[in-house]
Short mmCIF file of C-alpha atoms and ligand atoms in Angstrom, two decimals:
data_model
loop_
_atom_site.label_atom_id
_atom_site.label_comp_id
_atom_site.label_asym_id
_atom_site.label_seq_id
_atom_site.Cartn_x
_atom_site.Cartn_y
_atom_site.Cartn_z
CA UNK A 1 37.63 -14.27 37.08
CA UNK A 2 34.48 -15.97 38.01
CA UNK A 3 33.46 -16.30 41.44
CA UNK A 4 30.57 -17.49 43.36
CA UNK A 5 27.99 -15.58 45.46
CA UNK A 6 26.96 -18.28 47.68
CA UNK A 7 24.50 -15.97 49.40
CA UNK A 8 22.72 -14.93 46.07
CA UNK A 9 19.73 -16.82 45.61
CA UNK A 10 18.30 -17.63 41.68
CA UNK A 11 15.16 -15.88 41.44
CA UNK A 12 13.85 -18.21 39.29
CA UNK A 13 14.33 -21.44 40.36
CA UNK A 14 15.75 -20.33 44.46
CA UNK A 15 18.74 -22.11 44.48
CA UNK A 16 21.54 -20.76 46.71
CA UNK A 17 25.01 -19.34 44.93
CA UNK A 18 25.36 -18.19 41.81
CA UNK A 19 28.67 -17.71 39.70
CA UNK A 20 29.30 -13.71 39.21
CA UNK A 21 30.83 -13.51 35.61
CA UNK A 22 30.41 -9.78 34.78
CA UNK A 23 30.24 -6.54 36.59
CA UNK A 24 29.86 -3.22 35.29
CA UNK A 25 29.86 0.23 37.71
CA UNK A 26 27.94 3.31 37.61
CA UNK A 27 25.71 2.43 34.17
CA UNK A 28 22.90 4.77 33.88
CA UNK A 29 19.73 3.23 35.88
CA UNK A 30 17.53 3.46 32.38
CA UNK A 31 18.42 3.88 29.35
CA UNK A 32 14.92 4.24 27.27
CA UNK A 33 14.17 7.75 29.42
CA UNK A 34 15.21 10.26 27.82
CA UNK A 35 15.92 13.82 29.60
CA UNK A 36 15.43 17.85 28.33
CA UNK A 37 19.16 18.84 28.78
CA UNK A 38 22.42 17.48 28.82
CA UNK A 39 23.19 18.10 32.41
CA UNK A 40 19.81 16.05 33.61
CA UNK A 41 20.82 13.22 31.25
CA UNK A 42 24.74 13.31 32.43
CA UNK A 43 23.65 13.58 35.87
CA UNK A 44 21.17 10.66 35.66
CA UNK A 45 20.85 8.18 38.23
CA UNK A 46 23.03 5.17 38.16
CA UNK A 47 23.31 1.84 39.66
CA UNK A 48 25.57 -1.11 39.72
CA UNK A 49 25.31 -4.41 37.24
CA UNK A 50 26.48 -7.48 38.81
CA UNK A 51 25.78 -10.37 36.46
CA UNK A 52 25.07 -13.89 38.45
CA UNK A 53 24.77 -17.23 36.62
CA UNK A 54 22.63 -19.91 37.89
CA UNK A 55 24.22 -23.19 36.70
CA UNK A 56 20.99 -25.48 38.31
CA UNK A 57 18.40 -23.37 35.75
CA UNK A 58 20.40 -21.27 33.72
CA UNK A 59 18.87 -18.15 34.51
CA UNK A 60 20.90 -14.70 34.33
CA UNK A 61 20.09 -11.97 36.79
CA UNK A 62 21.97 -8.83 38.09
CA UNK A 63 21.89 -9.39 41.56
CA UNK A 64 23.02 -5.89 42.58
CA UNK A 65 19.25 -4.86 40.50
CA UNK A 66 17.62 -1.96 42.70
CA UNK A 67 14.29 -2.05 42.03
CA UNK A 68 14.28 1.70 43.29
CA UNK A 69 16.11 2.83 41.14
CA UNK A 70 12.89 2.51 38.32
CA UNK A 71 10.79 5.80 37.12
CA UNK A 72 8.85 3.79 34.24
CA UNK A 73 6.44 6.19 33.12
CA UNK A 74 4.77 8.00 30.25
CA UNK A 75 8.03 9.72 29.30
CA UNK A 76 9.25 6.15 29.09
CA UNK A 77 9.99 5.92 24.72
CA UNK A 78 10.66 2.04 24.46
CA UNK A 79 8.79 1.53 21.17
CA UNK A 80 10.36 0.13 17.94
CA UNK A 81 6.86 0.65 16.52
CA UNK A 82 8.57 3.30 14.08
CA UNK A 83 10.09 0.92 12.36
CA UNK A 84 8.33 -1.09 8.96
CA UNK A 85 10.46 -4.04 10.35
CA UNK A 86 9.97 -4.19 13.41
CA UNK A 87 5.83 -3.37 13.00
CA UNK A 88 5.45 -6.27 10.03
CA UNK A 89 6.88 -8.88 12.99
CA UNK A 90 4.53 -7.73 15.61
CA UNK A 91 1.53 -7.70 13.17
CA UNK A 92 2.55 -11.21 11.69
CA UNK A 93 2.97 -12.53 15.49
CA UNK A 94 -0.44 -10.68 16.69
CA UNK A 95 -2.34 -12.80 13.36
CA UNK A 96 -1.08 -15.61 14.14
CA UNK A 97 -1.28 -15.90 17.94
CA UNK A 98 -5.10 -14.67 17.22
CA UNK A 99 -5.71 -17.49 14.60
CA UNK A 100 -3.84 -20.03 16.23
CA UNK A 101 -4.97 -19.83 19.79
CA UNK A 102 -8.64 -19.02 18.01
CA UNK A 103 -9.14 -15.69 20.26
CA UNK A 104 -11.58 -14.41 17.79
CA UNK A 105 -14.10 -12.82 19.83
CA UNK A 106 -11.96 -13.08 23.05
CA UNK A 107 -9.98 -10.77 25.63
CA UNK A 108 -6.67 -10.33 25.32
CA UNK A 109 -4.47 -8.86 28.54
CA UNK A 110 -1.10 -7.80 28.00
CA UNK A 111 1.11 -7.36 31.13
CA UNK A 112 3.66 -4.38 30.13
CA UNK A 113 2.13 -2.97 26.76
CA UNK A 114 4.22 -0.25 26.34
CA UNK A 115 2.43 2.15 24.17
CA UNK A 116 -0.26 -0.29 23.21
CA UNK A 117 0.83 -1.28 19.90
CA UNK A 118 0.28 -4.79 19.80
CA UNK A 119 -2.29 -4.94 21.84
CA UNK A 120 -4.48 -2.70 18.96
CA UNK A 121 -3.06 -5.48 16.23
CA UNK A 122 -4.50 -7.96 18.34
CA UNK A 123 -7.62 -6.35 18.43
CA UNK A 124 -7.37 -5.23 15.26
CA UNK A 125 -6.30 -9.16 14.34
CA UNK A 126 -9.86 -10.12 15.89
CA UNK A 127 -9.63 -10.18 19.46
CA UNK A 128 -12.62 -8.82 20.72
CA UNK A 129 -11.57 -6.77 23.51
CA UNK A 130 -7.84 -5.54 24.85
CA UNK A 131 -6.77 -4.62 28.55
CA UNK A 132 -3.23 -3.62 28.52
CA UNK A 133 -0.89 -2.56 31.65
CA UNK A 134 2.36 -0.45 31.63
CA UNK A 135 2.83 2.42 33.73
CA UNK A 136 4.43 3.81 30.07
CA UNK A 137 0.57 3.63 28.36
CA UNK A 138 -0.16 7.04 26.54
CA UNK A 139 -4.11 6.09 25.22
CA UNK A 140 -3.95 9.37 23.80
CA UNK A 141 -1.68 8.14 21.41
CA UNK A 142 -3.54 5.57 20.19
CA UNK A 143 -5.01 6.16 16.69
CA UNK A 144 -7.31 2.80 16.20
CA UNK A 145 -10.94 1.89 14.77
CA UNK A 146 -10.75 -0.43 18.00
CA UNK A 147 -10.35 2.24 20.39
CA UNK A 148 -13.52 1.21 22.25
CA UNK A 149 -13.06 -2.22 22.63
CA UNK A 150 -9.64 -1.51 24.30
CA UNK A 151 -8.71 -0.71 28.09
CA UNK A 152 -5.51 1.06 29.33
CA UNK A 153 -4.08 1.03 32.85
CA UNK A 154 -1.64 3.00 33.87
CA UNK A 155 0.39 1.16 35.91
CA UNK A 156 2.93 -1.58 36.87
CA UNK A 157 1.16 -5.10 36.95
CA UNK A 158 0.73 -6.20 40.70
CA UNK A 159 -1.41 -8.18 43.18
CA UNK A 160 -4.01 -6.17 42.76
CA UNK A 161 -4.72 -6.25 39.78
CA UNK A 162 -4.76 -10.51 39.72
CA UNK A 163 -8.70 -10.14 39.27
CA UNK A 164 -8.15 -9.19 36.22
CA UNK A 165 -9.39 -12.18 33.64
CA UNK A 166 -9.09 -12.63 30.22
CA UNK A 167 -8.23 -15.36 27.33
CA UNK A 168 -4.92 -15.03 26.80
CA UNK A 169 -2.40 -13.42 28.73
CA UNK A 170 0.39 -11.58 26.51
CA UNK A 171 3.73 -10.29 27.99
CA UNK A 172 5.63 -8.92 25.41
CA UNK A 173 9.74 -7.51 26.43
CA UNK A 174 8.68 -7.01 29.75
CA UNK A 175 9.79 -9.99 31.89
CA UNK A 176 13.90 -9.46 31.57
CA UNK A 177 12.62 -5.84 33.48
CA UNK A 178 11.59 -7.63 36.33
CA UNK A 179 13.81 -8.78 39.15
CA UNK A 180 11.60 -11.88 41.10
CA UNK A 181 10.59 -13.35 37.95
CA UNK A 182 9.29 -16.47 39.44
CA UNK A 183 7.06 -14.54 42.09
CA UNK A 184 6.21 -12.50 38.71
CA UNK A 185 5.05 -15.53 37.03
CA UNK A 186 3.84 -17.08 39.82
CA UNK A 187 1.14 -14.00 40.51
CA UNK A 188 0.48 -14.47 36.84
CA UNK A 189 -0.38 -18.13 37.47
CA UNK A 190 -2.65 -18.18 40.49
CA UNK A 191 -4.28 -15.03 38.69
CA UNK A 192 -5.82 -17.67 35.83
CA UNK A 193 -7.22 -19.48 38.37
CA UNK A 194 -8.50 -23.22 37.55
CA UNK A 195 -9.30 -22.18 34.25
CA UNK A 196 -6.91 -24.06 31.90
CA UNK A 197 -8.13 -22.51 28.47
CA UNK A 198 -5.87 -19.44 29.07
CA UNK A 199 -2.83 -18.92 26.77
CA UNK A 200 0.08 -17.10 28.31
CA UNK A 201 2.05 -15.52 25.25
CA UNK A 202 5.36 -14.61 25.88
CA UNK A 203 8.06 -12.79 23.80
CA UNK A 204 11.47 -11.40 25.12
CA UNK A 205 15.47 -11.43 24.62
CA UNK A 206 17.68 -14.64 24.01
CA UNK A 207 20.83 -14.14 26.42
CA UNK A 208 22.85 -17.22 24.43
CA UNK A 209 23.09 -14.88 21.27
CA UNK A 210 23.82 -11.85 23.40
CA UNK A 211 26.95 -14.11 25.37
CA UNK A 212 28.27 -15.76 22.26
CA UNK A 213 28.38 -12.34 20.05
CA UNK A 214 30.24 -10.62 23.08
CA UNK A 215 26.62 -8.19 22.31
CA UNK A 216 28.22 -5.75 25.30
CA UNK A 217 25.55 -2.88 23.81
CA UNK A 218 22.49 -5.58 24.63
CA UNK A 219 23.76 -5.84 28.87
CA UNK A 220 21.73 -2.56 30.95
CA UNK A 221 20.51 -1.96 33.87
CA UNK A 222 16.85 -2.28 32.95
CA UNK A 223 17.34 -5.78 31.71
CA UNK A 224 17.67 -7.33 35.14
CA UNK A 225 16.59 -10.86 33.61
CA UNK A 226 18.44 -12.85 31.02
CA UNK A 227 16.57 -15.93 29.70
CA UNK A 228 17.54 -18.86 27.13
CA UNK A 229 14.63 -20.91 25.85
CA UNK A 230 16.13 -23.40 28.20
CA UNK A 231 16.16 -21.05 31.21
CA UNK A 232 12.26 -19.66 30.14
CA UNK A 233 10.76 -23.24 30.10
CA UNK A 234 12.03 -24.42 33.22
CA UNK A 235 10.85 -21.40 34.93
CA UNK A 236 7.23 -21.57 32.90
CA UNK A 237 7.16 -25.53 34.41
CA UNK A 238 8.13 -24.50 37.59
CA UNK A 239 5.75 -21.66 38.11
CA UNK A 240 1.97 -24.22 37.01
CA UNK A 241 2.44 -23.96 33.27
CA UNK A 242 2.74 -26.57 30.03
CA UNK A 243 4.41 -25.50 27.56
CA UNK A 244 3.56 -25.65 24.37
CA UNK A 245 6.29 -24.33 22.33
CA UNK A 246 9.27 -22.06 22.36
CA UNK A 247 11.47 -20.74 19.27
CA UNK A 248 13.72 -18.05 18.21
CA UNK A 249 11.99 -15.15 15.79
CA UNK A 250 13.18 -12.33 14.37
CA UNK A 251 16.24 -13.17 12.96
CA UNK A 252 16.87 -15.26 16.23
CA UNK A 253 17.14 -12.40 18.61
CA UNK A 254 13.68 -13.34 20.64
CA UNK A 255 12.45 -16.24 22.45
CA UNK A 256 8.59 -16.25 21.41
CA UNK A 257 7.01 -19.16 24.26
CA UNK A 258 3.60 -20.16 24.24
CA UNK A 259 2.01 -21.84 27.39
CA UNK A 260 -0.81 -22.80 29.10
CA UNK A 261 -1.93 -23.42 32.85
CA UNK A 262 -1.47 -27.22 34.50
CA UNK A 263 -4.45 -27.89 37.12
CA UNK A 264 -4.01 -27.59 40.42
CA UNK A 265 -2.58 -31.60 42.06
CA UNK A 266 -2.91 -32.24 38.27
CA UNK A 267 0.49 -33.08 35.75
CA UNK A 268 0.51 -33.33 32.32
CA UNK A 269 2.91 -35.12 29.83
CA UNK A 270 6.43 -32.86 29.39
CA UNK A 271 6.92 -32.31 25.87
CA UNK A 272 10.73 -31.46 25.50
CA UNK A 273 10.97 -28.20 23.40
CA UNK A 274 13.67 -28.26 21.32
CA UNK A 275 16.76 -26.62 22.59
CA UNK A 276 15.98 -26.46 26.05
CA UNK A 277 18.73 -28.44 27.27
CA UNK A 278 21.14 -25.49 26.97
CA UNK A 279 22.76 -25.20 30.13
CA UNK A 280 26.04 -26.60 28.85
CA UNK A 281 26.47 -24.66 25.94
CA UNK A 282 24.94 -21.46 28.45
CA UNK A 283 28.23 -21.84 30.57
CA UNK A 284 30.11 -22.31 27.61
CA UNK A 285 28.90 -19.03 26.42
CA UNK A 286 29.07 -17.54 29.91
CA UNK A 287 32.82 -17.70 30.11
CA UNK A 288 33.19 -16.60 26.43
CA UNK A 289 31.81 -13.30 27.44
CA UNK A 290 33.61 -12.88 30.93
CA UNK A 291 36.70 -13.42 28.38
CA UNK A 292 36.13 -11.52 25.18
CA UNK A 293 34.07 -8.60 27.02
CA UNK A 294 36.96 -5.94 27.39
CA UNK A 295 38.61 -6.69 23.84
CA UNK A 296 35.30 -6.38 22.33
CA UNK A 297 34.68 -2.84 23.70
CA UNK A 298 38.58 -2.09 22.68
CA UNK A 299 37.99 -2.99 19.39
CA UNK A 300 35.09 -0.71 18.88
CA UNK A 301 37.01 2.48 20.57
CA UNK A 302 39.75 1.97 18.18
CA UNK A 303 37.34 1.45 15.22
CA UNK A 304 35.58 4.69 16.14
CA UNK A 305 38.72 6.32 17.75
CA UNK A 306 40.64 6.30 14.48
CA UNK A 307 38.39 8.23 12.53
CA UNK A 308 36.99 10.87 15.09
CA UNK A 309 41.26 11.61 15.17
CA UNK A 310 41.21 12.23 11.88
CA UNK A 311 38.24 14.93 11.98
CA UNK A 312 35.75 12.34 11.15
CA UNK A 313 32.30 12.20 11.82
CA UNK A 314 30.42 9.04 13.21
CA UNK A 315 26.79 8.96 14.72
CA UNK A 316 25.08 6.25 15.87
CA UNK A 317 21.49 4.52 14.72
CA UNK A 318 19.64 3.77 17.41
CA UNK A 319 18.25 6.51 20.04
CA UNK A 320 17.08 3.52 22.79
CA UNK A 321 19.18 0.77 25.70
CA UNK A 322 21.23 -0.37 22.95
CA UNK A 323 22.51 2.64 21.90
CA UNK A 324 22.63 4.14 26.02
CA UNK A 325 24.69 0.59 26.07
CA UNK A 326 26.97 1.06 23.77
CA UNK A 327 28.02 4.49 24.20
CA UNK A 328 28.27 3.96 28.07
CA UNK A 329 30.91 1.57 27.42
CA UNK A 330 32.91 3.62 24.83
CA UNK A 331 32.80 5.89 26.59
CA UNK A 332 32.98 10.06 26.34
CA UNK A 333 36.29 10.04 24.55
CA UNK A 334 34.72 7.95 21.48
CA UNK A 335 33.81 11.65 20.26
CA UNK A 336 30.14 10.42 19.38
CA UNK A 337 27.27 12.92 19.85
CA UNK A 338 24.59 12.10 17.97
CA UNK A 339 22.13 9.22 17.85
CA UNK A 340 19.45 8.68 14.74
CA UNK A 341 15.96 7.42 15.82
CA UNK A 342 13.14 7.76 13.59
CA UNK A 343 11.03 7.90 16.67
CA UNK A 344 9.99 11.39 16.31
CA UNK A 345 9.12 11.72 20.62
CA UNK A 346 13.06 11.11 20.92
CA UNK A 347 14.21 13.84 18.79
CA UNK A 348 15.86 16.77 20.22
CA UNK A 349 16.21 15.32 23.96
CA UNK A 350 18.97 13.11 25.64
CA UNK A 351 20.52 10.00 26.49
CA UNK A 352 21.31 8.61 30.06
CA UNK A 353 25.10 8.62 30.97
CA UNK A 354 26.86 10.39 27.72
CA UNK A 355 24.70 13.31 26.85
CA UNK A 356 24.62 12.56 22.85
CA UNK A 357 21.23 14.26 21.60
CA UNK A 358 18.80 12.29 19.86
CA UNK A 359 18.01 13.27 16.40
CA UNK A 360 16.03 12.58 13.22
CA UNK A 361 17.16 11.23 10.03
CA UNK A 362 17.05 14.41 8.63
CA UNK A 363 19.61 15.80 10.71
CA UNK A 364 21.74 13.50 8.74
CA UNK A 365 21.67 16.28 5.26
CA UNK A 366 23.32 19.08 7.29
CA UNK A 367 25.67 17.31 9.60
CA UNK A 368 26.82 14.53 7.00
CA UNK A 369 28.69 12.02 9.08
CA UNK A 370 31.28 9.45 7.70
CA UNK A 371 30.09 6.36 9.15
CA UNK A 372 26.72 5.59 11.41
CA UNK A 373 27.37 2.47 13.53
CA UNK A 374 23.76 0.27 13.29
CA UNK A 375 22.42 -0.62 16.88
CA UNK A 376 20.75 -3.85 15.15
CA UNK A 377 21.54 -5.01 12.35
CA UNK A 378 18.01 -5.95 11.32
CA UNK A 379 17.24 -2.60 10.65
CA UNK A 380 20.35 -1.81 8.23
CA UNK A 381 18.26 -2.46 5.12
CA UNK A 382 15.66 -0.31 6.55
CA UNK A 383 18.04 2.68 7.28
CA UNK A 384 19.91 2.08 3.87
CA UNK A 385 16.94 3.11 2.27
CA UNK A 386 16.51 6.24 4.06
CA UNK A 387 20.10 7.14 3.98
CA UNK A 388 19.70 6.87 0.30
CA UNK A 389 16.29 8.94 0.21
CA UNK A 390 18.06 12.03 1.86
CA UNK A 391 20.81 11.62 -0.56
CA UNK A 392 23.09 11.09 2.78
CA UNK A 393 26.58 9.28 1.51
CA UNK A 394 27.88 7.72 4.81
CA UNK A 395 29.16 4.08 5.52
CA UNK A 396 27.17 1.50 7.70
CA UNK A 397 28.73 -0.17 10.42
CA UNK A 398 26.53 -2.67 12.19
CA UNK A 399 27.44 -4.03 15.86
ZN1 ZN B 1 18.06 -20.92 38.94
#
């Protein structure tokens, strides 16, 4: 049953008391970290989700978050750049946020660049320059012609770094990692300045799809933030920003929002962005989840529990949160222990919480499993052709 924290305060908008619809103990404090043995990754540390719903912004946030609790680093393997799919998307969006916001001979900073990826296609896309954050950069694996026009910081964006200036600022599945999102945004704001020429580009997680599709595997501990497109421009107004637009992409999974900075004393004309008046159908979806969560997770430990009985083998696709995600909720006794990932800095180490190891595609010949359950099911095409290159016969399940 729902109930209200009336002490909990929205970190995006500040209003007091938020409704508590989900809460999940002992889930492993990252899930994208992967550890040398399976006692390090069993023994990993873990914290406590508490899900609170504010019904004034419709903003998500896991109020028992412990910011402590976060070792983002260089071991930190959060790419999808592996993947043709998931690279073709970020090289469309890098064109056409470089032709459409004209940054041709411009500097581009992205807050929370992970390995630098998109931040090179930017470059690469035009841009003339590149600064990119993340305490996760590796620079020395960066293989680009536009090396030298790029600039990597090790580190978590903070106030120190606000003299930092640039054309467009880019914050790409970073901002549902960080707790105070509306300080976040805020020191992203008064960063700019008075200049009102800046674009902020901004890609990250819808939470409606993730509520309606009871998506259980898509709720972790390093997702502290869950947005809607209704929830992201509210918080964008509220923090000195117009935006410009906001959509789903990639097969409606992502909120892509482009905005740009509102004067100082000045105000601009609100254009409505479609969808943004979600908060309705947000509560709607709210209680769905708080009602179909437990069934859902039944379902699947049946599904998988009936053929692991019978001797069968299933792995999962999907070495990263999703896959820590699902497995965390299934639990040990779902007799799962392998994951795929074609990320080849994954293979042979360990997921948070269960143990499984992480292995390649190739792994697949030898061990032959029955059925490999599909983390996303964008990338089912994508692994049906591999499957079918290492002659592998096994049936795909997608969650
Ligand atoms: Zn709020």
């Amino acid at each position: 049953m729902t109930t209200t924290d009336s002490a909990a305060v929205c970190p995006a908008c500040s209003a007091q008391g938020l409704e508590i619809f989900h809460e999940e103990r002992d889930v492993p404090s990252h899930s994208c970290l992967l550890l040398d043995d399976v006692r390090h990754a069993r023994e990993f540390p873990k914290g406590q989700l508490r899900l609170g719903f504010c019904g004034a912004c419709g903003f998500i946030t896991n109020v028992d978050f412990d910011a402590s609790l976060s070792a983002y680093s260089a071991r930190y393997e959060e790419t999808q750049g592996f993947s043709e799919r998931f690279r073709m998307f970020a090289s469309d969006l890098a064109k056409r946020w470089v032709e459409n916001y004209d940054l041709h001979g411009k500097t581009v900073f992205e807050i929370g660049c992970g390995k630098g990826e998109f931040l090179v296609q930017m470059v690469e896309h035009g841009a003339a320059a590149g600064i990119g954050i993340d305490p996760g950069v590796n620079p020395a694996r960066i293989e680009s012609e536009a090396a030298d026009r790029l600039t990597w910081i090790a580190d978590l964006y903070s106030e120190k770094y606000r003299h930092i200036q640039a054309d467009a600022v880019v914050c790409r599945h970073t901002l549902e990692h960080i707790s105070p999102v509306g300080e976040f945004l805020t020191l992203i704001r008064e960063a700019i300045g008075e200049r009102t020429d800046v674009v902020a580009l901004f890609e990250l997680p819808d939470v409606l799809r993730v509520l309606r599709e009871t998506a259980f595997w898509d709720v972790y501990y390093e997702h502290c933030s869950y947005f809607t497109i209704g929830s992201l421009v509210r918080l964008f107004r509220r923090c000195g920003f117009e935006v410009l637009g906001s959509k789903l992409e990639y097969d409606d999974q992502y909120i892509v929002l482009e905005a740009r900075p509102v004067a100082s004393g000045h105000s601009v004309d609100i254009v409505s962005i479609i969808g943004e008046d979600d908060i309705p159908a947000l509560a709607d979806a709210v209680s769905h989840f708080e009602r179909s969560y437990l069934a859902t997770i039944d379902e699947w430990r049946e599904r998988v529990g009936a053929l692991t009985a019978q001797g069968k083998k299933v792995v999962i696709w999907g070495g990263g949160s999703k896959g820590v995600a699902f497995l965390t909720a299934l639990g040990e006794s779902a007799g799962i222990d392998y994951a795929v990932d074609i990320n080849p800095f994954k293979h042979d180490r360990f997921m948070a919480g269960g143990g499984q190891r992480v292995v390649s595609p190739e792994f697949l010949v030898d061990y032959r499993p029955d059925v490999v359950v599909v983390m996303n099911e964008i990338y089912c095409e994508e692994i049906a052709a591999t499957l079918e290159s290492l002659a592998v016969e096994a049936e795909l399940w997608s969650v």
